[in-house]
Coordinates of C-alpha atoms and ligand atoms in Angstrom, one line a residue:
P835 CA 5.8 161.6 6.4
V836 CA 4.5 161.8 10.2
V837 CA 5.0 158.9 12.0
I838 CA 3.3 160.1 15.4
Q839 CA 0.5 162.2 15.3
I840 CA -1.6 164.0 18.6
R841 CA -5.1 165.1 18.6
G842 CA -6.5 167.0 21.5
M843 CA -4.9 164.6 24.1
N844 CA -5.4 165.0 27.6
K845 CA -4.1 163.2 30.5
W846 CA -5.6 162.8 34.2
Y847 CA -4.3 160.9 37.2
G848 CA -7.2 161.1 39.1
S849 CA -8.3 164.9 39.2
Y850 CA -4.9 165.9 38.6
H851 CA -4.7 167.4 35.0
A852 CA -0.9 166.4 33.8
L853 CA -1.5 167.0 29.8
H854 CA -3.9 169.8 28.2
D855 CA -4.7 169.2 24.6
I856 CA -1.8 168.4 23.2
D857 CA -1.2 168.4 19.5
L858 CA 1.7 167.5 18.0
D859 CA 3.0 165.9 14.4
V860 CA 6.3 164.0 14.7
R861 CA 8.3 163.7 11.2
Q862 CA 10.4 160.6 10.2
G863 CA 13.7 160.9 11.0
E864 CA 12.9 164.0 13.2
R865 CA 15.1 164.5 16.8
I866 CA 13.1 165.8 19.2
I867 CA 14.1 166.9 23.0
L868 CA 11.5 167.5 25.7
C869 CA 12.5 169.7 27.9
G870 CA 10.4 171.9 30.9
P871 CA 10.4 171.8 35.1
S872 CA 10.1 169.1 37.1
G873 CA 6.5 167.5 37.0
S874 CA 5.7 169.5 33.7
G875 CA 4.1 166.0 31.9
K876 CA 7.4 165.0 29.9
S877 CA 7.6 161.9 31.0
T878 CA 3.8 161.4 30.6
L879 CA 3.9 162.3 27.2
I880 CA 6.5 159.9 26.2
R881 CA 5.0 157.1 28.2
C882 CA 1.1 157.6 26.6
I883 CA 2.7 157.7 22.9
N884 CA 3.9 154.0 24.0
Q885 CA 0.6 153.3 25.4
L886 CA 2.6 153.0 29.4
E887 CA -0.2 155.4 30.1
Q888 CA -3.7 155.5 29.0
I889 CA -5.1 158.8 27.6
E890 CA -8.8 160.1 28.7
Q891 CA -9.2 162.0 25.4
G892 CA -7.7 162.7 22.5
S893 CA -5.9 160.5 19.6
I894 CA -2.5 159.1 19.2
H895 CA -1.8 157.7 15.9
I896 CA 1.4 155.8 14.7
H897 CA 2.3 154.8 11.4
G898 CA -1.7 155.8 10.9
A899 CA -2.9 153.3 13.4
D900 CA -4.9 154.6 16.8
V901 CA -2.6 153.4 19.2
T902 CA -5.4 153.8 21.9
R903 CA -7.8 151.5 20.6
Q904 CA -5.6 148.5 22.0
D905 CA -6.3 146.7 19.1
K906 CA -4.0 144.4 16.4
P907 CA -3.3 147.4 14.3
A908 CA -2.2 149.2 17.6
Q909 CA -0.3 146.8 18.8
V910 CA 1.2 146.4 15.5
A911 CA 2.3 150.1 15.2
L912 CA 3.6 149.9 18.7
R913 CA 6.7 147.4 18.0
D914 CA 8.3 149.9 15.9
V915 CA 8.3 151.9 19.3
G916 CA 11.7 151.4 21.5
M917 CA 11.9 152.6 24.6
V918 CA 14.6 153.8 26.8
F919 CA 14.1 154.5 30.6
Q920 CA 16.2 156.6 33.4
H921 CA 16.6 153.3 35.5
F922 CA 17.5 150.7 32.6
N923 CA 15.2 148.3 33.6
L924 CA 17.0 145.3 32.5
F925 CA 16.0 142.0 33.9
P926 CA 18.3 141.6 36.5
H927 CA 18.6 137.8 36.6
M928 CA 19.1 137.5 32.9
T929 CA 22.8 137.9 31.1
V930 CA 22.9 141.2 28.7
L931 CA 22.6 138.3 26.1
D932 CA 19.6 137.2 27.4
N933 CA 18.1 140.2 28.1
C934 CA 18.5 141.2 24.2
T935 CA 17.1 138.0 22.7
L936 CA 14.0 137.6 25.0
A937 CA 11.7 139.9 23.1
P938 CA 13.2 139.3 19.4
M939 CA 12.5 135.7 20.0
S940 CA 9.1 135.4 21.9
V941 CA 7.7 138.7 20.2
K942 CA 9.1 138.4 16.6
G943 CA 9.4 134.4 17.0
M944 CA 13.0 134.8 16.1
S945 CA 15.4 131.5 16.4
R946 CA 17.8 131.8 19.3
R947 CA 20.7 131.5 17.0
Q948 CA 19.3 134.5 14.8
A949 CA 18.3 136.5 17.9
E950 CA 22.2 135.8 19.4
E951 CA 23.9 136.8 16.3
S952 CA 21.3 140.1 15.8
A953 CA 21.9 141.3 19.6
R954 CA 25.7 140.8 19.3
E955 CA 25.7 142.8 16.5
R956 CA 24.0 145.8 18.6
L957 CA 26.0 145.3 21.7
E958 CA 28.8 145.7 19.3
K959 CA 27.4 148.9 18.2
V960 CA 27.1 150.5 21.8
G961 CA 30.8 148.9 22.9
M962 CA 29.5 145.9 25.0
A963 CA 30.2 142.8 22.8
H964 CA 32.8 141.6 25.1
L965 CA 30.5 141.6 28.0
T966 CA 27.6 139.5 26.7
G967 CA 27.4 136.7 29.8
Q968 CA 27.5 139.4 32.4
F969 CA 24.9 140.3 34.8
P970 CA 23.0 143.8 35.4
T971 CA 24.3 143.9 38.7
Q972 CA 27.8 143.5 37.4
L973 CA 28.0 146.6 35.4
S974 CA 28.1 150.4 35.9
G975 CA 25.2 152.3 35.3
G976 CA 27.1 153.6 32.2
Q977 CA 27.1 150.2 30.6
Q978 CA 23.7 149.2 31.8
Q979 CA 22.2 152.0 29.9
R980 CA 24.4 151.1 26.8
V981 CA 22.8 147.3 26.9
A982 CA 19.2 148.6 27.6
I983 CA 20.0 150.7 24.5
A984 CA 21.3 148.0 22.7
R985 CA 18.2 145.3 23.7
T986 CA 15.7 148.1 22.2
L987 CA 17.6 148.3 19.1
C988 CA 17.5 144.3 18.8
M989 CA 13.9 145.2 18.2
D990 CA 14.2 147.2 15.5
P991 CA 12.2 149.9 16.4
K992 CA 11.9 153.0 13.8
I993 CA 11.2 155.4 16.9
I994 CA 12.8 155.5 20.2
L995 CA 11.7 157.3 23.5
F996 CA 14.2 157.9 25.5
D997 CA 13.0 159.0 29.1
E998 CA 15.7 161.0 31.0
P999 CA 18.5 158.0 30.0
T1000 CA 21.5 159.9 31.7
A1001 CA 19.5 161.5 34.6
A1002 CA 20.3 158.4 36.9
L1003 CA 24.3 158.0 36.2
D1004 CA 27.3 159.4 37.8
P1005 CA 28.4 162.4 35.9
E1006 CA 31.6 160.3 34.9
M1007 CA 29.2 158.1 33.0
V1008 CA 27.1 160.4 31.1
K1009 CA 29.2 160.8 28.1
E1010 CA 29.1 157.2 26.9
V1011 CA 25.7 157.2 27.0
L1012 CA 25.4 160.3 25.1
D1013 CA 27.9 159.3 22.5
V1014 CA 25.7 156.6 22.1
M1015 CA 22.6 158.4 21.4
V1016 CA 24.6 161.0 19.0
R1017 CA 25.7 158.2 16.8
L1018 CA 22.0 156.4 16.9
A1019 CA 20.8 159.9 16.0
N1020 CA 23.0 159.6 12.8
T1021 CA 21.3 156.6 11.7
G1022 CA 18.0 158.7 10.9
I1023 CA 15.6 157.2 13.6
T1024 CA 13.2 158.9 14.8
M1025 CA 13.8 159.8 18.3
L1026 CA 12.2 161.6 21.0
C1027 CA 14.2 162.3 23.8
V1028 CA 13.4 163.7 27.1
T1029 CA 16.6 164.9 28.9
H1030 CA 18.2 168.3 31.0
E1031 CA 21.6 167.4 28.5
M1032 CA 21.4 170.8 26.9
G1033 CA 24.7 170.4 25.1
F1034 CA 23.6 167.1 23.6
A1035 CA 20.2 168.8 23.1
R1036 CA 21.9 171.6 21.1
Q1037 CA 23.9 169.0 19.0
M1038 CA 21.5 166.4 17.8
A1039 CA 18.1 167.9 18.2
E1040 CA 16.2 169.3 15.3
R1041 CA 13.1 170.3 17.3
V1042 CA 12.9 171.7 21.3
L1043 CA 9.7 171.0 22.9
F1044 CA 9.4 172.9 25.8
L1045 CA 6.9 171.8 28.4
D1046 CA 5.3 173.7 31.6
Q1047 CA 2.5 172.6 33.4
G1048 CA 1.0 169.9 31.0
V1049 CA 1.0 172.2 28.0
I1050 CA 3.8 172.3 25.1
L1051 CA 4.9 176.2 25.4
E1052 CA 7.4 176.2 22.9
D1053 CA 8.3 173.8 19.6
T1054 CA 11.5 175.6 18.4
P1055 CA 14.5 174.7 16.6
P1056 CA 17.6 174.5 19.0
Q1057 CA 19.2 177.6 17.6
D1058 CA 16.0 179.5 18.5
F1059 CA 15.8 177.4 21.8
F1060 CA 19.2 178.6 22.5
A1061 CA 19.7 181.9 21.1
A1062 CA 20.9 185.0 23.4
P1063 CA 17.3 186.4 24.2
Ligands
ADP2013 P1 8.3 165.3 34.4 O1 8.7 164.2 33.4 O2 8.0 166.3 33.3 O3 8.9 165.8 35.4 P2 5.9 163.7 34.8 O4 5.4 163.6 33.3 O5 6.6 162.1 35.1 O6 6.6 165.0 34.6 O7 4.7 164.0 35.6 C1 3.9 165.1 35.7 C2 2.7 165.1 36.4 O8 2.1 164.1 36.9 C3 4.1 165.5 38.0 O9 2.9 166.1 38.7 C4 3.6 164.2 38.8 O10 3.6 164.1 40.2 C5 2.4 163.8 38.3 N1 2.3 162.3 38.0 C6 2.8 161.4 36.9 N2 2.8 160.1 37.3 C7 1.5 159.9 38.1 C8 1.2 158.8 38.6 N3 1.0 157.9 38.1 N4 -0.3 159.3 39.4 C9 -0.2 160.5 40.2 N5 0.4 161.6 39.3 C10 1.1 161.2 38.7
ADP2014 P1 11.0 158.4 36.7 O1 11.6 159.6 36.1 O2 11.9 157.4 36.3 O3 10.2 158.5 35.7 P2 9.3 159.3 38.5 O4 9.6 159.4 40.0 O5 8.8 160.3 37.7 O6 10.5 158.1 37.9 O7 7.9 158.3 38.9 C1 8.2 157.1 39.0 C2 6.8 155.9 38.9 O8 5.9 157.0 39.7 C3 6.0 156.2 37.5 O9 5.7 155.3 37.2 C4 5.5 157.2 37.8 O10 4.3 157.5 37.0 C5 4.9 157.2 38.9 N1 4.6 158.9 40.0 C6 5.3 160.0 39.5 N2 4.5 160.9 40.2 C7 3.6 160.0 40.8 C8 2.3 160.6 41.9 N3 2.4 162.2 42.7 N4 1.8 159.8 42.2 C9 1.6 158.7 41.9 N5 2.8 157.9 41.0 C10 3.8 159.1 40.5

């Protein structure tokens, strides 16, 4: 089944036309890489999907709900969408554990005990269960990003959007984050990932979208995308 359906999507920033007539179907469990030059609209595209940006034209359906309407069905559908940012976006004044339990408690109404149990489980999966009491500033970039991934997983998303998740990391920390993402990819979760890590793309992607100047120029399996010309 199609979990994200985009039709005729156009996005402007003032008079700047950032996305042109985007049509896209994402099927359940698909792993998609978005690549293309800087400024081509990759980040804008995924930010429109989870409504961090509003679109001026077109529609975005997630699990059948038009999320551009901002009504109750849209809010429910958007809860299935997790996001991982380039700069981690952890709450600096909260511990690792509190970062992970906040949304499950406030949005999902979980009890603290339940939320902590689930958080510890997810932190275990990203290799961060031993640092639950630390604050983000006490962690390396790679550790912070792994916590950010665990935090997203605590909401049990069906779809995860990644916006250059390794771009802000020192080179020696890229692998630990990509390893977590590869393991995640193998769980069958739907992933859309903006990245310049082409080795990773080759390993885990089922589709590679190439954007240029707000247009999807290519939409191909990685073996075609990476084939020698
Ligand atoms: P990419 O992720 O491919 O690097 P972006 O989606 O971040 O590209 O940006 C696409 C274009 O839109 C760029 O030219 C960028 O400068 C512009 N842009 C992005 N966000 C804004 C904004 N909030 N206001 C104005 N222009 C923006
Ligand atoms: P990131 O790659 O982490 O998204 P960016 O530098 O692309 O960081 O953008 C950081 C913020 O600035 C985003 O909210 C983006 O929408 C905004 N932004 C990007 N380009 C522009 C622009 N040309 N004018 C105004 N805001 C912009």
